JSON list of C-alpha atoms in Angstrom, two decimals:
[
{"chain": "A", "resi": 8, "resn": "LYS", "atom": "CA", "xyz": [-49.56, -25.43, 173.23]},
{"chain": "A", "resi": 9, "resn": "SER", "atom": "CA", "xyz": [-50.62, -28.97, 173.85]},
{"chain": "A", "resi": 10, "resn": "LEU", "atom": "CA", "xyz": [-49.55, -32.40, 172.78]},
{"chain": "A", "resi": 11, "resn": "LYS", "atom": "CA", "xyz": [-51.74, -33.75, 169.96]},
{"chain": "A", "resi": 12, "resn": "CYS", "atom": "CA", "xyz": [-49.87, -36.83, 168.76]},
{"chain": "A", "resi": 13, "resn": "LEU", "atom": "CA", "xyz": [-47.53, -39.50, 170.17]},
{"chain": "A", "resi": 14, "resn": "ASP", "atom": "CA", "xyz": [-45.92, -41.03, 167.10]},
{"chain": "A", "resi": 15, "resn": "PHE", "atom": "CA", "xyz": [-44.37, -44.48, 167.55]},
{"chain": "A", "resi": 16, "resn": "ASP", "atom": "CA", "xyz": [-44.88, -48.04, 166.36]},
{"chain": "A", "resi": 17, "resn": "PRO", "atom": "CA", "xyz": [-47.03, -49.83, 168.97]},
{"chain": "A", "resi": 18, "resn": "ASP", "atom": "CA", "xyz": [-45.93, -53.23, 167.67]},
{"chain": "A", "resi": 19, "resn": "GLU", "atom": "CA", "xyz": [-42.24, -52.37, 168.13]},
{"chain": "A", "resi": 20, "resn": "SER", "atom": "CA", "xyz": [-42.51, -50.28, 171.30]},
{"chain": "A", "resi": 21, "resn": "GLY", "atom": "CA", "xyz": [-43.01, -53.14, 173.74]},
{"chain": "A", "resi": 22, "resn": "ILE", "atom": "CA", "xyz": [-45.94, -51.48, 175.51]},
{"chain": "A", "resi": 23, "resn": "THR", "atom": "CA", "xyz": [-47.60, -53.99, 177.82]},
{"chain": "A", "resi": 24, "resn": "GLY", "atom": "CA", "xyz": [-51.19, -54.13, 178.99]},
{"chain": "A", "resi": 25, "resn": "VAL", "atom": "CA", "xyz": [-50.12, -52.14, 182.06]},
{"chain": "A", "resi": 26, "resn": "GLY", "atom": "CA", "xyz": [-48.70, -49.42, 179.80]},
{"chain": "A", "resi": 27, "resn": "TRP", "atom": "CA", "xyz": [-51.85, -49.25, 177.68]},
{"chain": "A", "resi": 28, "resn": "ALA", "atom": "CA", "xyz": [-53.94, -49.05, 180.87]},
{"chain": "A", "resi": 29, "resn": "ALA", "atom": "CA", "xyz": [-51.85, -46.03, 181.92]},
{"chain": "A", "resi": 30, "resn": "PHE", "atom": "CA", "xyz": [-52.52, -44.35, 178.55]},
{"chain": "A", "resi": 31, "resn": "SER", "atom": "CA", "xyz": [-56.21, -45.12, 178.99]},
{"chain": "A", "resi": 32, "resn": "LYS", "atom": "CA", "xyz": [-56.31, -43.52, 182.44]},
{"chain": "A", "resi": 33, "resn": "VAL", "atom": "CA", "xyz": [-54.51, -40.41, 181.15]},
{"chain": "A", "resi": 34, "resn": "LEU", "atom": "CA", "xyz": [-57.11, -40.04, 178.39]},
{"chain": "A", "resi": 35, "resn": "CYS", "atom": "CA", "xyz": [-60.08, -40.70, 180.68]},
{"chain": "A", "resi": 36, "resn": "ASP", "atom": "CA", "xyz": [-59.71, -41.24, 184.42]},
{"chain": "A", "resi": 37, "resn": "PRO", "atom": "CA", "xyz": [-63.08, -42.62, 185.54]},
{"chain": "A", "resi": 38, "resn": "THR", "atom": "CA", "xyz": [-62.28, -42.63, 189.28]},
{"chain": "A", "resi": 39, "resn": "SER", "atom": "CA", "xyz": [-64.33, -39.45, 189.78]},
{"chain": "A", "resi": 40, "resn": "ILE", "atom": "CA", "xyz": [-66.15, -36.86, 187.69]},
{"chain": "A", "resi": 41, "resn": "ASN", "atom": "CA", "xyz": [-63.48, -34.32, 188.59]},
{"chain": "A", "resi": 42, "resn": "ASN", "atom": "CA", "xyz": [-60.69, -36.69, 187.48]},
{"chain": "A", "resi": 43, "resn": "THR", "atom": "CA", "xyz": [-62.53, -37.39, 184.23]},
{"chain": "A", "resi": 44, "resn": "TYR", "atom": "CA", "xyz": [-62.87, -33.67, 183.63]},
{"chain": "A", "resi": 45, "resn": "HIS", "atom": "CA", "xyz": [-59.14, -33.16, 184.20]},
{"chain": "A", "resi": 46, "resn": "SER", "atom": "CA", "xyz": [-58.11, -36.05, 181.94]},
{"chain": "A", "resi": 47, "resn": "ASN", "atom": "CA", "xyz": [-56.32, -35.30, 178.68]},
{"chain": "A", "resi": 48, "resn": "HIS", "atom": "CA", "xyz": [-58.67, -34.09, 175.95]},
{"chain": "A", "resi": 49, "resn": "SER", "atom": "CA", "xyz": [-56.15, -32.89, 173.38]},
{"chain": "A", "resi": 50, "resn": "ILE", "atom": "CA", "xyz": [-54.26, -36.02, 172.25]},
{"chain": "A", "resi": 51, "resn": "VAL", "atom": "CA", "xyz": [-55.87, -37.38, 169.07]},
{"chain": "A", "resi": 52, "resn": "MET", "atom": "CA", "xyz": [-53.26, -39.96, 168.00]},
{"chain": "A", "resi": 53, "resn": "ILE", "atom": "CA", "xyz": [-51.20, -42.50, 169.92]},
{"chain": "A", "resi": 54, "resn": "GLY", "atom": "CA", "xyz": [-48.97, -44.66, 167.76]},
{"chain": "A", "resi": 55, "resn": "ASP", "atom": "CA", "xyz": [-48.68, -44.79, 164.00]},
{"chain": "A", "resi": 56, "resn": "ASN", "atom": "CA", "xyz": [-50.88, -47.86, 163.56]},
{"chain": "A", "resi": 57, "resn": "LEU", "atom": "CA", "xyz": [-54.36, -47.58, 165.06]},
{"chain": "A", "resi": 58, "resn": "ASP", "atom": "CA", "xyz": [-54.97, -51.28, 164.43]},
{"chain": "A", "resi": 59, "resn": "SER", "atom": "CA", "xyz": [-52.40, -51.99, 167.15]},
{"chain": "A", "resi": 60, "resn": "THR", "atom": "CA", "xyz": [-53.90, -49.49, 169.60]},
{"chain": "A", "resi": 61, "resn": "PRO", "atom": "CA", "xyz": [-56.48, -50.97, 172.05]},
{"chain": "A", "resi": 62, "resn": "LEU", "atom": "CA", "xyz": [-60.13, -50.21, 171.29]},
{"chain": "A", "resi": 63, "resn": "ASP", "atom": "CA", "xyz": [-60.82, -48.22, 174.48]},
{"chain": "A", "resi": 64, "resn": "ILE", "atom": "CA", "xyz": [-57.92, -45.88, 173.71]},
{"chain": "A", "resi": 65, "resn": "ARG", "atom": "CA", "xyz": [-59.06, -45.44, 170.09]},
{"chain": "A", "resi": 66, "resn": "GLU", "atom": "CA", "xyz": [-62.53, -44.52, 171.38]},
{"chain": "A", "resi": 67, "resn": "TYR", "atom": "CA", "xyz": [-61.10, -41.90, 173.76]},
{"chain": "A", "resi": 68, "resn": "LEU", "atom": "CA", "xyz": [-58.95, -40.48, 170.95]},
{"chain": "A", "resi": 69, "resn": "ASP", "atom": "CA", "xyz": [-62.05, -40.23, 168.75]},
{"chain": "A", "resi": 70, "resn": "LEU", "atom": "CA", "xyz": [-63.89, -38.40, 171.55]},
{"chain": "A", "resi": 71, "resn": "ASN", "atom": "CA", "xyz": [-60.98, -35.96, 171.80]},
{"chain": "A", "resi": 72, "resn": "GLU", "atom": "CA", "xyz": [-61.77, -34.84, 168.26]},
{"chain": "A", "resi": 73, "resn": "CYS", "atom": "CA", "xyz": [-65.36, -33.95, 169.21]},
{"chain": "A", "resi": 74, "resn": "PRO", "atom": "CA", "xyz": [-66.37, -30.56, 170.53]},
{"chain": "A", "resi": 75, "resn": "HIS", "atom": "CA", "xyz": [-66.39, -30.68, 174.35]},
{"chain": "A", "resi": 76, "resn": "PRO", "atom": "CA", "xyz": [-64.76, -34.10, 174.82]},
{"chain": "A", "resi": 77, "resn": "ALA", "atom": "CA", "xyz": [-64.81, -33.76, 178.61]},
{"chain": "A", "resi": 78, "resn": "ILE", "atom": "CA", "xyz": [-68.61, -33.74, 178.60]},
{"chain": "A", "resi": 79, "resn": "TYR", "atom": "CA", "xyz": [-68.80, -36.86, 176.43]},
{"chain": "A", "resi": 80, "resn": "LYS", "atom": "CA", "xyz": [-66.28, -38.67, 178.64]},
{"chain": "A", "resi": 81, "resn": "MET", "atom": "CA", "xyz": [-68.10, -37.70, 181.83]},
{"chain": "A", "resi": 82, "resn": "LEU", "atom": "CA", "xyz": [-71.43, -38.92, 180.48]},
{"chain": "A", "resi": 83, "resn": "GLU", "atom": "CA", "xyz": [-69.88, -42.14, 179.19]},
{"chain": "A", "resi": 84, "resn": "SER", "atom": "CA", "xyz": [-67.88, -42.89, 182.33]},
{"chain": "A", "resi": 85, "resn": "HIS", "atom": "CA", "xyz": [-70.44, -41.84, 184.94]},
{"chain": "A", "resi": 86, "resn": "SER", "atom": "CA", "xyz": [-73.79, -43.29, 183.89]},
{"chain": "A", "resi": 87, "resn": "ASP", "atom": "CA", "xyz": [-75.06, -42.71, 187.44]},
{"chain": "A", "resi": 88, "resn": "LEU", "atom": "CA", "xyz": [-74.74, -38.93, 186.98]},
{"chain": "A", "resi": 89, "resn": "ASP", "atom": "CA", "xyz": [-78.13, -37.32, 187.64]},
{"chain": "A", "resi": 90, "resn": "MET", "atom": "CA", "xyz": [-78.83, -35.05, 184.67]},
{"chain": "A", "resi": 91, "resn": "ASN", "atom": "CA", "xyz": [-82.24, -33.82, 185.87]},
{"chain": "A", "resi": 92, "resn": "PRO", "atom": "CA", "xyz": [-80.91, -30.61, 187.49]},
{"chain": "A", "resi": 93, "resn": "PHE", "atom": "CA", "xyz": [-79.43, -29.59, 184.13]},
{"chain": "A", "resi": 94, "resn": "PHE", "atom": "CA", "xyz": [-82.80, -29.93, 182.40]},
{"chain": "A", "resi": 95, "resn": "GLN", "atom": "CA", "xyz": [-84.27, -27.40, 184.84]},
{"chain": "A", "resi": 96, "resn": "TRP", "atom": "CA", "xyz": [-81.88, -24.80, 183.42]},
{"chain": "A", "resi": 97, "resn": "LYS", "atom": "CA", "xyz": [-83.18, -25.47, 179.90]},
{"chain": "A", "resi": 98, "resn": "LEU", "atom": "CA", "xyz": [-79.64, -25.56, 178.50]},
{"chain": "A", "resi": 99, "resn": "LYS", "atom": "CA", "xyz": [-79.24, -25.87, 174.75]}
]
């Protein structure tokens, strides 16, 4: 089982910018490809009002609803990743 939703009112919770940054890092830790891969890819909702949730977090939550969210997050967070070796394998 995995956590899918954190239900609370962001406007009433008192979450600061530091708190939102912590949520962001849990959803996608860009400090290394390995950390990005091991970030949370199952949470799809934080708060009960998406208008009060920061844009970067909403984008990560949207990616978590895609197939293979780790791949999308790695490509988005690590634009310097050399993809040429993967093309040699002719992956589909």
